[in-house]
Every structure is written in structure tokens, then in C-alpha cells.
Coordinates of N, CA and C and ligand atoms in Angstrom, one line a residue:
X1 N -55.3 -22.8 35.3 CA -56.8 -23.2 35.3 C -57.6 -22.0 35.0
X2 N -57.3 -20.7 35.6 CA -58.1 -19.3 35.5 C -58.2 -19.1 33.8
X3 N -56.6 -19.2 33.3 CA -56.6 -18.7 32.0 C -57.3 -19.8 31.1
X4 N -57.3 -21.1 31.5 CA -57.9 -21.8 30.4 C -56.8 -22.4 29.4
X5 N -55.6 -22.5 29.7 CA -54.6 -22.6 28.7 C -54.4 -24.1 28.5
X6 N -54.4 -24.2 27.1 CA -54.0 -25.8 26.7 C -52.9 -26.3 27.1
X7 N -52.6 -27.5 27.7 CA -51.5 -28.1 28.1 C -51.4 -29.4 27.5
X8 N -50.3 -29.9 27.5 CA -50.1 -31.5 27.2 C -50.0 -32.3 28.5
X9 N -50.7 -33.3 28.7 CA -50.6 -34.3 29.8 C -49.7 -35.5 29.2
X10 N -48.7 -35.9 30.2 CA -47.9 -37.1 29.8 C -48.4 -38.2 30.6
X11 N -49.1 -39.1 30.0 CA -49.7 -40.3 30.5 C -48.6 -41.3 30.6
X12 N -48.2 -41.6 32.0 CA -47.6 -42.6 32.2 C -48.1 -44.3 31.7
X13 N -47.4 -44.8 30.8 CA -47.9 -46.0 30.6 C -47.2 -47.0 31.6
X14 N -45.8 -47.2 31.5 CA -44.7 -47.9 32.3 C -43.7 -47.0 32.6
X15 N -43.0 -47.1 33.5 CA -41.9 -46.3 33.8 C -40.9 -45.8 32.5
X16 N -40.6 -44.6 32.3 CA -40.0 -44.3 31.3 C -40.7 -44.4 29.9
X17 N -42.1 -44.7 29.9 CA -42.8 -44.6 28.7 C -44.0 -43.9 28.8
X18 N -44.2 -42.7 27.8 CA -45.3 -41.9 28.0 C -46.2 -41.8 26.8
X19 N -47.5 -41.5 27.0 CA -48.2 -41.3 25.7 C -48.8 -39.7 26.0
X20 N -48.5 -38.8 25.2 CA -48.7 -37.7 25.6 C -50.2 -37.2 24.8
X21 N -50.9 -36.7 25.6 CA -52.5 -36.4 25.3 C -52.6 -34.7 25.4
X22 N -53.2 -34.2 24.2 CA -53.4 -32.7 24.3 C -54.5 -32.4 23.3
X23 N -55.2 -31.2 23.4 CA -54.8 -30.4 24.6 C -55.8 -30.7 25.8
X24 N -54.9 -30.7 26.8 CA -55.7 -30.8 28.1 C -56.2 -29.7 28.8
X25 N -57.2 -29.6 29.5 CA -57.5 -28.3 30.3 C -57.6 -28.6 31.9
X26 N -56.9 -27.6 33.0 CA -57.3 -28.1 34.3 C -58.5 -27.5 34.5
X27 N -59.2 -28.4 35.1 CA -60.6 -27.9 35.1 C -61.3 -27.8 36.9
X28 N -60.2 -28.4 37.5 CA -60.4 -28.7 39.3 C -59.2 -28.5 40.0
X29 N -59.2 -28.0 41.1 CA -58.3 -27.8 41.9 C -58.5 -28.1 43.4
X30 N -57.9 -29.4 43.8 CA -58.3 -29.8 45.3 C -57.0 -29.4 46.1
X31 N -57.1 -28.2 46.7 CA -56.2 -27.6 47.7 C -55.9 -28.7 48.6
X32 N -56.8 -29.5 49.1 CA -56.9 -30.4 50.3 C -55.9 -31.4 50.2
X33 N -55.9 -32.1 49.1 CA -55.2 -33.6 48.8 C -54.0 -33.0 47.5
X34 N -54.0 -31.9 47.3 CA -53.1 -31.5 46.3 C -53.2 -32.1 44.9
X35 N -54.3 -32.4 44.5 CA -54.4 -33.2 43.1 C -55.1 -31.9 42.4
X36 N -55.2 -32.0 41.0 CA -56.1 -31.4 40.1 C -56.7 -32.3 39.2
X37 N -57.6 -31.7 38.4 CA -58.6 -32.3 37.6 C -58.2 -32.4 36.3
X38 N -57.6 -33.0 35.3 CA -57.6 -32.8 33.9 C -58.6 -33.3 33.1
X39 N -59.0 -32.5 32.0 CA -60.0 -33.0 31.1 C -59.1 -32.7 29.6
X40 N -59.5 -33.7 28.8 CA -58.9 -33.7 27.3 C -60.2 -33.3 26.7
X41 N -59.5 -32.5 25.5 CA -60.5 -31.8 24.5 C -60.3 -32.0 23.2
X42 N -59.6 -33.0 22.6 CA -59.3 -33.3 21.4 C -60.0 -34.7 20.8
X43 N -61.2 -34.6 20.2 CA -62.0 -35.7 19.9 C -61.2 -36.6 19.1
X44 N -59.9 -36.1 18.4 CA -59.1 -37.1 17.4 C -58.5 -37.9 18.2
X45 N -58.2 -37.5 19.6 CA -57.3 -38.6 20.4 C -58.1 -39.6 20.5
X46 N -59.5 -39.8 20.5 CA -60.3 -40.9 20.8 C -61.3 -41.0 19.5
X47 N -61.5 -42.5 19.2 CA -62.4 -42.6 18.1 C -63.7 -42.7 18.7
X48 N -64.2 -41.3 18.7 CA -65.7 -41.8 19.5 C -66.6 -40.6 18.7
X49 N -67.9 -40.9 18.7 CA -68.9 -39.9 18.1 C -69.1 -38.7 19.1
X50 N -68.7 -37.8 18.8 CA -69.1 -36.9 19.9 C -70.2 -35.8 19.0
X51 N -70.3 -35.9 17.7 CA -71.3 -35.1 17.1 C -72.4 -34.6 17.9
X52 N -73.1 -35.6 18.5 CA -74.6 -35.2 19.1 C -74.2 -34.4 20.4
X53 N -73.0 -34.3 20.9 CA -72.4 -33.2 21.9 C -72.6 -31.8 21.6
X54 N -71.7 -32.1 20.3 CA -71.4 -30.5 19.8 C -72.8 -29.8 19.4
X55 N -73.9 -30.6 18.7 CA -75.0 -30.2 18.1 C -75.7 -29.6 19.3
X56 N -76.0 -30.5 20.2 CA -77.0 -30.5 21.3 C -76.7 -29.2 22.1
X57 N -75.7 -28.8 22.5 CA -75.4 -27.4 23.1 C -73.8 -27.3 23.2
X58 N -73.4 -26.1 23.4 CA -71.9 -26.0 23.5 C -71.5 -26.3 25.1
X59 N -71.7 -27.4 25.7 CA -71.3 -27.5 27.0 C -70.3 -28.4 26.7
X60 N -69.0 -27.5 26.8 CA -67.4 -27.9 27.0 C -67.3 -29.1 27.9
X61 N -67.8 -28.6 29.1 CA -67.4 -29.5 30.1 C -68.0 -30.9 30.1
X62 N -69.0 -31.1 29.5 CA -69.9 -32.3 29.3 C -68.9 -33.1 28.1
X63 N -68.6 -32.4 27.0 CA -67.9 -32.8 26.0 C -66.7 -33.2 26.5
X64 N -65.8 -32.7 27.2 CA -64.4 -32.9 27.7 C -64.8 -34.1 28.6
X65 N -65.7 -34.4 29.5 CA -65.9 -35.6 30.3 C -65.8 -36.6 29.4
X66 N -66.9 -36.7 28.5 CA -66.9 -37.6 27.6 C -65.8 -38.1 26.8
X67 N -65.1 -37.2 26.3 CA -63.9 -37.4 25.6 C -62.8 -38.2 26.7
X68 N -62.7 -37.4 27.7 CA -61.8 -38.1 28.8 C -62.1 -39.4 29.1
X69 N -63.2 -39.8 29.5 CA -63.5 -41.1 29.9 C -63.2 -42.1 28.6
X70 N -63.4 -41.6 27.6 CA -63.3 -42.6 26.4 C -61.9 -42.9 26.3
X71 N -61.1 -41.9 26.6 CA -59.5 -42.0 26.5 C -58.9 -43.1 27.4
X72 N -59.4 -42.7 28.7 CA -59.2 -43.4 30.0 C -59.3 -44.7 29.6
X73 N -60.4 -45.2 29.0 CA -60.4 -46.7 28.5 C -59.4 -47.3 27.7
X74 N -59.2 -46.3 26.6 CA -58.2 -46.8 25.7 C -56.9 -46.8 26.4
X75 N -56.6 -45.9 27.3 CA -55.1 -45.8 27.8 C -54.9 -47.1 28.9
X76 N -56.1 -47.4 29.4 CA -56.1 -48.4 30.2 C -55.7 -49.9 29.3
X77 N -56.3 -50.1 28.2 CA -55.9 -51.1 27.5 C -54.8 -51.0 26.8
X78 N -54.1 -49.8 26.5 CA -52.9 -49.7 25.8 C -52.0 -49.9 27.1
X79 N -52.0 -49.4 28.1 CA -50.9 -49.9 29.3 C -50.8 -51.0 29.7
X80 N -52.2 -51.8 29.6 CA -52.1 -53.0 29.7 C -51.3 -54.0 28.9
X81 N -51.0 -53.7 27.7 CA -50.1 -54.4 26.6 C -48.8 -53.9 27.2
X82 N -48.4 -52.8 27.3 CA -47.3 -52.5 27.8 C -46.6 -53.1 29.1
X83 N -47.5 -53.0 30.1 CA -47.3 -53.5 31.5 C -46.9 -55.2 31.4
X84 N -47.8 -55.9 30.6 CA -47.8 -57.2 30.3 C -46.6 -57.5 29.6
X85 N -46.3 -57.0 28.6 CA -45.1 -57.0 27.7 C -43.9 -56.8 28.4
X86 N -43.8 -55.8 29.4 CA -42.7 -55.6 30.2 C -42.5 -56.6 31.2
X87 N -43.4 -57.1 31.9 CA -43.4 -58.2 32.7 C -43.0 -59.5 32.3
X88 N -43.0 -59.6 31.0 CA -42.8 -60.8 30.5 C -41.3 -60.8 29.5
X89 N -40.6 -59.7 30.0 CA -39.5 -59.3 29.1 C -39.6 -59.5 27.4
X90 N -40.8 -59.0 27.1 CA -41.1 -59.2 25.6 C -40.9 -60.3 24.8
X91 N -41.6 -61.3 25.6 CA -41.3 -62.6 24.8 C -42.9 -63.4 25.1
X92 N -43.1 -64.2 24.1 CA -44.4 -65.1 24.3 C -43.9 -66.2 25.4
X93 N -44.9 -66.2 26.4 CA -44.8 -67.1 27.4 C -45.0 -68.4 27.1
X94 N -45.4 -68.9 25.8 CA -45.4 -70.3 25.5 C -44.0 -70.7 24.5
X95 N -43.9 -69.9 23.4 CA -42.6 -70.2 22.6 C -41.8 -69.3 22.7
X96 N -41.7 -68.2 23.6 CA -40.6 -67.3 23.7 C -39.9 -66.4 22.7
X97 N -41.0 -66.4 21.6 CA -40.7 -65.5 20.5 C -40.7 -64.0 21.1
X98 N -39.8 -63.4 20.3 CA -39.2 -62.0 20.9 C -39.6 -60.8 20.1
X99 N -40.5 -61.2 18.8 CA -40.6 -60.1 18.0 C -42.0 -59.4 18.7
X100 N -41.6 -58.1 19.2 CA -42.5 -57.2 19.7 C -44.0 -57.0 18.9
X101 N -43.5 -57.0 17.7 CA -44.8 -56.6 16.6 C -45.6 -57.8 16.7
X102 N -45.2 -58.9 17.0 CA -46.1 -60.4 16.7 C -46.4 -60.6 18.2
X103 N -46.4 -59.6 19.4 CA -46.7 -60.2 20.6 C -47.9 -59.4 21.0
X104 N -48.8 -59.9 21.8 CA -49.9 -59.3 22.5 C -50.0 -59.6 23.8
X105 N -51.1 -58.9 24.4 CA -51.4 -59.1 26.0 C -52.6 -59.9 26.0
X106 N -52.5 -61.0 26.5 CA -53.7 -61.7 26.5 C -54.5 -61.7 27.9
X107 N -55.6 -61.5 27.9 CA -56.4 -61.8 29.1 C -56.7 -63.2 29.5
X108 N -56.3 -63.6 30.7 CA -56.6 -64.7 31.1 C -58.2 -64.9 31.4
X109 N -58.7 -64.2 32.3 CA -60.2 -64.1 32.3 C -60.4 -62.9 31.3
X110 N -61.4 -63.2 30.4 CA -61.8 -62.1 29.3 C -62.4 -61.0 30.0
X111 N -62.3 -59.8 28.8 CA -62.8 -58.6 29.5 C -64.1 -58.6 29.9
X112 N -64.8 -59.4 29.4 CA -66.6 -59.4 30.0 C -66.5 -59.9 31.3
X113 N -65.8 -60.9 31.7 CA -65.9 -61.6 33.0 C -65.7 -60.3 34.2
X114 N -66.5 -60.9 35.2 CA -66.5 -60.0 36.2 C -65.1 -59.6 36.9
X115 N -64.2 -60.6 37.0 CA -62.7 -60.7 37.2 C -61.8 -60.3 36.2
X116 N -62.1 -60.1 35.1 CA -61.6 -59.8 33.6 C -60.8 -58.5 33.5
X117 N -59.9 -58.1 34.5 CA -59.5 -56.6 34.7 C -58.1 -56.5 33.9
X118 N -58.0 -55.5 33.3 CA -56.4 -55.2 32.7 C -55.6 -55.2 33.9
X119 N -55.0 -56.1 34.7 CA -54.0 -56.1 35.6 C -52.9 -57.3 34.9
X120 N -51.6 -57.1 35.1 CA -50.7 -58.0 34.8 C -50.8 -59.4 35.3
X121 N -51.6 -59.4 36.6 CA -51.7 -61.0 37.1 C -53.0 -61.7 36.4
X122 N -53.7 -61.0 35.5 CA -54.6 -61.6 34.8 C -54.2 -61.5 33.2
X123 N -52.9 -61.5 33.0 CA -52.6 -61.3 31.8 C -51.4 -62.5 31.5
X124 N -51.1 -62.4 29.7 CA -50.0 -63.3 29.4 C -49.5 -62.9 28.2
X125 N -48.3 -62.7 28.2 CA -47.5 -62.3 27.1 C -47.8 -63.3 26.1
X126 N -48.4 -63.3 24.8 CA -48.6 -64.3 23.9 C -48.5 -63.8 22.5
X127 N -47.7 -64.5 21.7 CA -47.4 -64.1 20.2 C -49.1 -64.3 19.7
X128 N -49.0 -63.7 18.3 CA -50.4 -63.7 17.8 C -51.0 -65.1 17.7
X129 N -50.2 -66.2 17.2 CA -50.5 -67.6 16.9 C -51.2 -68.1 18.5
X130 N -50.3 -67.7 19.3 CA -50.6 -68.6 20.8 C -51.7 -67.6 21.5
X131 N -51.9 -66.4 21.1 CA -53.1 -65.8 21.6 C -54.4 -66.2 21.0
X132 N -54.3 -66.2 19.8 CA -55.6 -66.9 19.0 C -56.2 -68.1 19.6
X133 N -55.0 -69.1 19.6 CA -55.4 -70.5 20.1 C -55.8 -70.5 21.3
X134 N -55.3 -69.6 22.4 CA -55.7 -69.6 23.8 C -57.1 -69.0 23.7
X135 N -57.5 -67.9 22.9 CA -58.6 -67.3 23.2 C -59.8 -68.4 22.5
X136 N -59.4 -69.1 21.5 CA -60.3 -70.1 20.9 C -60.3 -71.6 21.5
X137 N -59.6 -71.7 22.5 CA -59.4 -73.0 23.4 C -59.2 -74.2 22.8
X138 N -58.0 -73.9 21.7 CA -57.2 -74.7 21.2 C -56.2 -75.2 21.9
X139 N -55.6 -74.2 22.7 CA -54.6 -74.7 24.2 C -55.3 -74.3 25.2
X140 N -54.9 -74.8 26.3 CA -55.3 -74.4 27.7 C -54.0 -74.2 28.5
X141 N -54.1 -73.6 29.4 CA -53.0 -73.5 30.5 C -53.4 -73.6 32.0
X142 N -53.0 -74.8 32.6 CA -53.6 -75.2 33.7 C -53.1 -74.4 35.1
X143 N -53.9 -74.4 36.1 CA -53.3 -73.6 37.2 C -51.7 -73.8 37.4
X144 N -51.3 -74.9 37.3 CA -49.9 -75.0 37.5 C -49.0 -74.9 36.6
X145 N -49.6 -74.1 35.5 CA -48.7 -73.4 34.2 C -48.2 -74.3 33.1
X146 N -48.9 -75.5 33.0 CA -48.7 -76.4 32.0 C -49.6 -76.5 30.9
X147 N -49.1 -76.4 29.5 CA -49.9 -76.6 28.3 C -50.5 -77.6 28.0
X148 N -51.8 -77.4 27.8 CA -52.7 -78.5 27.0 C -53.4 -78.3 25.9
X149 N -52.8 -79.1 25.0 CA -53.2 -78.9 23.7 C -54.9 -79.5 23.2
X150 N -55.7 -79.0 22.8 CA -56.8 -79.8 22.5 C -56.7 -81.2 22.0
X151 N -57.4 -82.0 22.4 CA -57.3 -83.4 21.9 C -57.2 -83.7 20.3
X152 N -58.0 -83.3 19.9 CA -58.5 -83.4 18.4 C -57.3 -82.7 17.4
X153 N -56.9 -81.6 18.0 CA -55.5 -80.7 17.6 C -54.4 -81.5 17.5
X154 N -54.1 -82.2 18.9 CA -52.9 -82.9 19.3 C -53.0 -84.1 18.4
X155 N -53.8 -84.8 17.9 CA -53.8 -86.1 17.1 C -53.9 -85.7 15.6
X156 N -54.4 -84.5 15.2 CA -54.4 -84.2 13.6 C -53.0 -84.5 13.2
X157 N -52.9 -84.9 11.9 CA -51.8 -84.8 11.0 C -51.8 -83.7 10.0
X158 N -50.4 -82.9 10.0 CA -50.4 -81.5 9.2 C -49.2 -81.3 9.1
X159 N -48.8 -80.1 8.5 CA -47.2 -79.9 8.1 C -46.5 -79.2 9.7
X160 N -45.4 -78.8 9.4 CA -44.7 -78.4 10.6 C -45.1 -77.1 11.6
X161 N -45.9 -76.4 11.0 CA -46.6 -75.3 11.8 C -47.3 -75.9 12.9
X162 N -48.2 -76.9 12.5 CA -48.9 -77.5 13.6 C -48.3 -78.4 14.7
X163 N -47.0 -79.0 14.1 CA -46.2 -79.8 15.0 C -45.5 -78.7 15.8
X164 N -44.6 -78.0 15.3 CA -44.0 -77.2 16.1 C -44.5 -76.1 16.7
X165 N -45.6 -75.5 16.0 CA -46.3 -74.3 16.6 C -47.3 -74.4 17.9
X166 N -47.8 -76.0 17.7 CA -48.8 -76.2 18.8 C -48.5 -77.6 19.5
X167 N -48.5 -78.7 18.5 CA -48.2 -80.1 19.2 C -47.1 -80.2 20.3
X168 N -45.9 -79.7 19.9 CA -44.7 -80.0 20.6 C -45.0 -79.2 22.1
X169 N -45.6 -78.3 22.1 CA -45.7 -77.6 23.4 C -46.7 -78.4 24.5
X170 N -47.4 -79.5 24.2 CA -48.1 -80.3 25.1 C -47.5 -80.8 26.3
X171 N -47.9 -80.1 27.4 CA -47.2 -80.9 28.8 C -46.2 -79.9 29.3
X172 N -45.7 -78.9 28.5 CA -44.7 -78.3 28.8 C -45.2 -77.1 29.5
X173 N -44.1 -76.3 30.3 CA -44.5 -75.2 31.4 C -44.2 -74.0 30.6
X174 N -45.1 -73.1 30.8 CA -45.1 -71.7 30.2 C -44.0 -70.9 31.2
X175 N -43.5 -69.8 30.5 CA -42.6 -68.9 31.1 C -43.5 -67.8 31.7
X176 N -43.0 -67.4 33.0 CA -43.7 -66.2 33.9 C -42.7 -65.4 34.4
X177 N -43.4 -64.2 34.7 CA -42.3 -63.4 35.6 C -41.9 -63.6 37.0
X178 N -40.6 -63.4 37.3 CA -40.3 -63.7 38.4 C -40.9 -63.4 39.8
X179 N -41.4 -62.0 39.7 CA -42.0 -61.2 40.7 C -43.3 -62.0 41.0
X180 N -43.6 -62.3 42.5 CA -44.8 -63.1 42.7 C -46.0 -62.1 42.4
X181 N -46.0 -61.0 42.1 CA -47.3 -60.0 42.2 C -47.5 -59.8 40.6
X182 N -46.3 -60.3 39.7 CA -46.7 -60.1 38.2 C -47.2 -61.6 37.8
X183 N -47.0 -62.7 38.5 CA -47.3 -63.9 38.0 C -48.8 -63.8 37.6
X184 N -49.1 -64.9 37.0 CA -50.5 -65.3 36.7 C -51.1 -65.7 37.8
X185 N -52.2 -64.9 38.4 CA -53.2 -65.3 39.4 C -53.8 -66.8 39.0
X186 N -53.0 -67.9 40.3 CA -53.7 -69.2 40.0 C -55.3 -69.4 39.8
X187 N -56.0 -68.5 40.5 CA -57.4 -68.7 40.7 C -57.9 -68.5 39.3
X188 N -57.4 -67.1 38.8 CA -57.8 -66.9 37.3 C -57.5 -67.7 36.3
X189 N -56.2 -68.5 36.6 CA -55.9 -69.5 35.5 C -56.8 -70.7 35.6
X190 N -57.1 -71.1 37.0 CA -58.2 -72.4 37.1 C -59.6 -71.9 36.7
X191 N -60.1 -71.0 36.8 CA -61.3 -70.4 36.3 C -61.5 -70.4 34.9
X192 N -60.4 -70.2 34.3 CA -60.3 -69.9 32.6 C -59.8 -71.5 32.2
X193 N -59.1 -72.2 33.0 CA -59.0 -73.8 32.4 C -60.1 -74.5 32.5
X194 N -61.0 -74.0 33.5 CA -62.3 -74.6 33.5 C -63.1 -74.5 32.2
X195 N -63.1 -73.3 31.8 CA -63.6 -72.8 30.3 C -63.1 -73.7 29.5
X196 N -61.6 -74.1 29.5 CA -61.1 -74.6 28.4 C -61.8 -76.2 28.3
X197 N -61.5 -76.8 29.5 CA -61.9 -78.0 29.5 C -63.3 -78.3 29.2
X198 N -64.4 -77.3 29.5 CA -65.6 -77.7 29.2 C -66.1 -77.3 27.9
X199 N -65.1 -76.6 27.1 CA -65.6 -76.2 25.7 C -65.4 -77.5 24.7
X200 N -64.9 -78.5 25.1 CA -64.7 -79.5 24.2 C -65.2 -81.1 24.9
Ligands
ZN301 ZN1 -45.9 -68.0 20.8

């Protein structure tokens, strides 16, 4: 901290998986509870406009604070995906598709909802098709984990993707993690299901 040497911080996303962030600097040392404060100082690590900070004055502390808090938000979102995919053993909870590149972590209660936090119990691992269908209320998941397809989509006549990708899942149960603390929170599902049923 005294020498202000640049360091690398390995941010833990999930056990055994880290995201390296650099350069970071130690800017505070709390000898009471044995913690220290780290700030990141590379604007390239985060896609943020920091020009105004640089032009205004050379206040590196404020600049680092800003970059660090922007990175924290990104790391939080990135680790949400990792944590959810891990909990669901890297498969879509509706169709069990296992292609990691096609999987996403869906929020049960959206980001902007007061309870829409990036925690696993507010998440579902879904493939891109089912994530989009869930977000757009084409399909809903009831608090007892059953899939409901929107009525007009269920009655629609189209090719095999509509049949096997959506209609066939009507009334089936989603796959969830075994540990109860990783399972979707029934209160969140209920609140979200209300939004689905009210949407049409
Ligand atoms: Zn799927």
C-alpha cells in the first residue's frame, strides 16, 4: 500500500473459477478486522466513460472508486450466470439442453423489480429460446414448477420448433437443483407467474 504497487486481484466467480482484474491498488488497511480495500485502475476493464473524471482533475482516488464500482456491478452479473449455470449443472431447466454457449441465467423477478437480485434462488438456467419465451411471457412457470404455454401459442399451428420447442412442454415440470437454498424461491415464482397470467 505504501509503495502503491500495481497488483492483480483474482475475483472468485464460483469455486475454482476466477476473473483476474488488474491493475489494482491497495488503498486502505483495516487492522481491526484484518481486511483491506482494493481499487481497480484500468478503465479498459469496464466499459465506462471516465473522460470527465480525467479532464476535471487528476483525482485518482475518485477515478478508481468509479471504475471499481462499475466493475463490481459487472462482476455481480457475470458471477450470477456462473452461479446459476453451476447450480443447474449446465442445462436448461426446461429442455435440458447442455450447450453452455446457448445457456443463460434468467432472472425470475426482473432486475428492476425491488426483489430482483442476482441470487441463485431468483434465477433459472435457460437456453436462449426458453429465456426469451419466459421474458416475453410466452411461457410461464407456476410456483409448483409446472410450465404453462400462453394459450394462443399453444393453439397455433406451425412447424416442429413450435411443437417440440414450446407446445410439448405444456404442463411438464422444470428441472431444479437438489439443494433447497439453490432452488427457485416459490414466492418469487408466484410473483412472476402473476405477471405472466396478467400479461394476456
Ligand atoms: Zn431450453
